[in-house]
PDB file of C-alpha atoms in Angstrom:
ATOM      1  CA  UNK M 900      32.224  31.828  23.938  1.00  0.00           C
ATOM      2  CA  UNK M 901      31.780  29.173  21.251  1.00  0.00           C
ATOM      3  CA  UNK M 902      30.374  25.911  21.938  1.00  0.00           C
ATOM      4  CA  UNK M 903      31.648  22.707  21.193  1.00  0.00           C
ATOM      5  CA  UNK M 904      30.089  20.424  19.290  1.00  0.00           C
ATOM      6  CA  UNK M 905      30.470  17.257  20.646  1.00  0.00           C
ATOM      7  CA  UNK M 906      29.183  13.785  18.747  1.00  0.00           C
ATOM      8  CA  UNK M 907      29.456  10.761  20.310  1.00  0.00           C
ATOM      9  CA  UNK M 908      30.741   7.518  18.239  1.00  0.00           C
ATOM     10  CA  UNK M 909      31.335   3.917  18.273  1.00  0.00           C
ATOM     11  CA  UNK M 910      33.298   2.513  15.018  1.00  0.00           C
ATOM     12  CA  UNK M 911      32.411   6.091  13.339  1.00  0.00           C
ATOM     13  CA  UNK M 912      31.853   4.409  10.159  1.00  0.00           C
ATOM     14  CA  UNK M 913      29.948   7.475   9.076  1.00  0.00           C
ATOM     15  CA  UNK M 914      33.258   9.302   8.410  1.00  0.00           C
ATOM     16  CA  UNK M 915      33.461   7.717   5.225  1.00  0.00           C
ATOM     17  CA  UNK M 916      30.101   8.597   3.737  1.00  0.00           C
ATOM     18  CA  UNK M 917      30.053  12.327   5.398  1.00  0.00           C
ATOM     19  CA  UNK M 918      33.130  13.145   6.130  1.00  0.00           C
ATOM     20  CA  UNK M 919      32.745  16.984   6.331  1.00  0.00           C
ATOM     21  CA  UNK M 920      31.145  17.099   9.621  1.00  0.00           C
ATOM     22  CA  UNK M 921      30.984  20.203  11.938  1.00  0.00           C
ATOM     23  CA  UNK M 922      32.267  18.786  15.164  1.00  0.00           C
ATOM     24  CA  UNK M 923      34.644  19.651  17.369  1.00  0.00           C
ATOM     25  CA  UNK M 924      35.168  16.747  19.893  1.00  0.00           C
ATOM     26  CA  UNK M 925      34.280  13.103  19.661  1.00  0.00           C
ATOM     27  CA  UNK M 926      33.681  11.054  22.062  1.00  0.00           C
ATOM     28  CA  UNK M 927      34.350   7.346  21.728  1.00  0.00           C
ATOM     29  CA  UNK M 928      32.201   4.980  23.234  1.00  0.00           C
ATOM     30  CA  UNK M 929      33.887   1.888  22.175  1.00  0.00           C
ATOM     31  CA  UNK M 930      34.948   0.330  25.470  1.00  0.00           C
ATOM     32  CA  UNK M 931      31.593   0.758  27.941  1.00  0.00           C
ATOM     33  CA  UNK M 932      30.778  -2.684  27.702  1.00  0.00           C
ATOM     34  CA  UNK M 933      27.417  -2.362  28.746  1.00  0.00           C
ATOM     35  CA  UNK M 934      26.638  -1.060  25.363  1.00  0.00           C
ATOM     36  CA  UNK M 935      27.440  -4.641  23.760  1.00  0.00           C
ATOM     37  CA  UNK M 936      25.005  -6.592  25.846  1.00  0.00           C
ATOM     38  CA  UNK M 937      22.623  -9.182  24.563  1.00  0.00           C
ATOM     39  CA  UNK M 938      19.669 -10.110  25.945  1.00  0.00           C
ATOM     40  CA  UNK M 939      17.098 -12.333  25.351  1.00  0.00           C
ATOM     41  CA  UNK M 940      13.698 -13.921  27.299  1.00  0.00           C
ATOM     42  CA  UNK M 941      10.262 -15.387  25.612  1.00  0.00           C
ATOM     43  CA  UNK M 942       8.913 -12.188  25.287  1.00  0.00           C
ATOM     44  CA  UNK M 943      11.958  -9.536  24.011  1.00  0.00           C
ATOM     45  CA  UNK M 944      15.227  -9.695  22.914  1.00  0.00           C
ATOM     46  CA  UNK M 945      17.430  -6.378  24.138  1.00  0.00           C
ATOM     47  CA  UNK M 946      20.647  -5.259  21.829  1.00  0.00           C
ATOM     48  CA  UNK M 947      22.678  -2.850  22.997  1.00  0.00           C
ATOM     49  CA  UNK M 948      23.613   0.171  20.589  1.00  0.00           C
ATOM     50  CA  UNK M 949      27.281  -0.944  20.476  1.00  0.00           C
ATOM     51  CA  UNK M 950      26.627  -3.890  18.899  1.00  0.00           C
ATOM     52  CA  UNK M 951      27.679  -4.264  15.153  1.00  0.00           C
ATOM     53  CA  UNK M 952      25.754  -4.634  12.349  1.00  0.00           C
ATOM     54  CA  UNK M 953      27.194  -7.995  11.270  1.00  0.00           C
ATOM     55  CA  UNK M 954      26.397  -9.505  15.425  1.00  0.00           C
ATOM     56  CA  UNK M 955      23.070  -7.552  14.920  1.00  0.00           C
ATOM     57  CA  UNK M 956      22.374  -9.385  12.009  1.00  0.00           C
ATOM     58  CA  UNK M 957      23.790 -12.850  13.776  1.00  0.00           C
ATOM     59  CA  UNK M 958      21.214 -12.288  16.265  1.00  0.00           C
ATOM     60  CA  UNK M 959      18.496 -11.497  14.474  1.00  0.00           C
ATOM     61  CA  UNK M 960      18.883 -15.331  12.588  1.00  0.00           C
ATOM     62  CA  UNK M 961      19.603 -17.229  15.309  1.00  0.00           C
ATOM     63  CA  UNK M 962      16.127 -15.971  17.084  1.00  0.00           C
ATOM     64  CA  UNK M 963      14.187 -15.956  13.897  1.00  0.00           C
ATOM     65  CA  UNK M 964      11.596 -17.950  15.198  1.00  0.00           C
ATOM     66  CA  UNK M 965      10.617 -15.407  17.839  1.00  0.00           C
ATOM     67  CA  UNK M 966       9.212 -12.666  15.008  1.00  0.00           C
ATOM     68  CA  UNK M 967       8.516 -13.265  11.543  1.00  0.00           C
ATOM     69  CA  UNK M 968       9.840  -9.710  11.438  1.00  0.00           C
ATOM     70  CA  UNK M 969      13.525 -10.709  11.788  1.00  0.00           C
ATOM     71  CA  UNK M 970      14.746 -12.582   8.972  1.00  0.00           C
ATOM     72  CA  UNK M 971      13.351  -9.922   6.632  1.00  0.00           C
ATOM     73  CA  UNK M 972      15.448  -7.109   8.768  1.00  0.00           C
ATOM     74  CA  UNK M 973      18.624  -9.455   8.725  1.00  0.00           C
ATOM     75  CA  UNK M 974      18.743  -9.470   5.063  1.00  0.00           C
ATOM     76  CA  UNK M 975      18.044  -5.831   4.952  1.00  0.00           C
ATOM     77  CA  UNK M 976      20.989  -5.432   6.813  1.00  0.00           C
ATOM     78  CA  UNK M 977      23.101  -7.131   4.461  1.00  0.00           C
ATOM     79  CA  UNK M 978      22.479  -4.764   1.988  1.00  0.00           C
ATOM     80  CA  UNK M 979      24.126  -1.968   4.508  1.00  0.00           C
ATOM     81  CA  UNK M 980      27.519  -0.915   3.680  1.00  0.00           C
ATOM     82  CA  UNK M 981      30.213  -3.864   2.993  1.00  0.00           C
ATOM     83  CA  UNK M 982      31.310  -7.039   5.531  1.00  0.00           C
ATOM     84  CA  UNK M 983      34.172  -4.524   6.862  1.00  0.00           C
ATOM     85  CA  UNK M 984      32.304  -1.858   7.237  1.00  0.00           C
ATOM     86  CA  UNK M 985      29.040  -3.750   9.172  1.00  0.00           C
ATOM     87  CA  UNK M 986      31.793  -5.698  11.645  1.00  0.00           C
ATOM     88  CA  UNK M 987      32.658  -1.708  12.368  1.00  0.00           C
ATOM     89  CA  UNK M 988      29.325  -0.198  12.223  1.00  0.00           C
ATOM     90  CA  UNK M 989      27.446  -0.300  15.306  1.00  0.00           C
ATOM     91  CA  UNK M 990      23.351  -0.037  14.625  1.00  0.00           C
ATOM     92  CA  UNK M 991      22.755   2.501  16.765  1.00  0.00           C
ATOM     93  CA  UNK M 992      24.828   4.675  15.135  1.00  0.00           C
ATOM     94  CA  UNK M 993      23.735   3.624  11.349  1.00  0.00           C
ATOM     95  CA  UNK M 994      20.215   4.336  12.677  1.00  0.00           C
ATOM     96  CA  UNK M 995      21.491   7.886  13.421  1.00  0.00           C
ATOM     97  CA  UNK M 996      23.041   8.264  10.169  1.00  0.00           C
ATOM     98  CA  UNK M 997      19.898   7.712   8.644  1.00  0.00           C
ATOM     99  CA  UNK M 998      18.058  10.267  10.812  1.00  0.00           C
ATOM    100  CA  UNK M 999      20.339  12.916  10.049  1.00  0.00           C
ATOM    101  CA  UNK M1000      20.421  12.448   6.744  1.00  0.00           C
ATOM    102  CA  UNK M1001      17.417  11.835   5.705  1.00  0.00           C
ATOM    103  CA  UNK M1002      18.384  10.746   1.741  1.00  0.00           C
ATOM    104  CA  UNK M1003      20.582   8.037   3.622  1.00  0.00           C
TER     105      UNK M1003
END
């Protein structure tokens, strides 16, 4: 018997760039909220994979003074895809588009 293959997926953004995937089922994770929470203390800030690129990048500037690290990764992240596109686009699941295709 054949297995499925089963990917899971947030806005599923990817669809656009590969869109001749071998899957059989997807699985949307769109409404665990836990997956959108932001967290911050003096020492870490925690983003959860659900989160979209454009709140991603929101974040990153309004804590800019916690790592000289983040402004420099916010305006990477405008370069990804278009405004539409990053309010879709969950980071977690760019990140995996990148490591499965590695000339992403």
């Amino acid at each position: 018997q054949k297995q499925s293959k089963i990917q899971l997926v947030c806005g599923n953004t990817g669809k656009g760039v590969f869109a001749n995937r071998d899957v059989d089922v997807y699985v949307d994770l769109k409404r665990i909220s836990e997956l959108y929470i932001i967290q911050s203390s003096d020492t870490y800030i925690s983003i959860g994979a659900a989160v979209s690129l454009n709140n991603l990048i929101e974040v990153l500037t309004y804590y800019k003074d916690k790592s000289s690290t983040f402004s420099h990764l916010a305006d990477h992240l405008k370069k990804v895809a278009n405004m539409p596109v990053r309010n879709i686009a969950s980071w977690a699941g760019n990140l995996m588009l990148t490591h499965d295709h590695d000339n992403f």
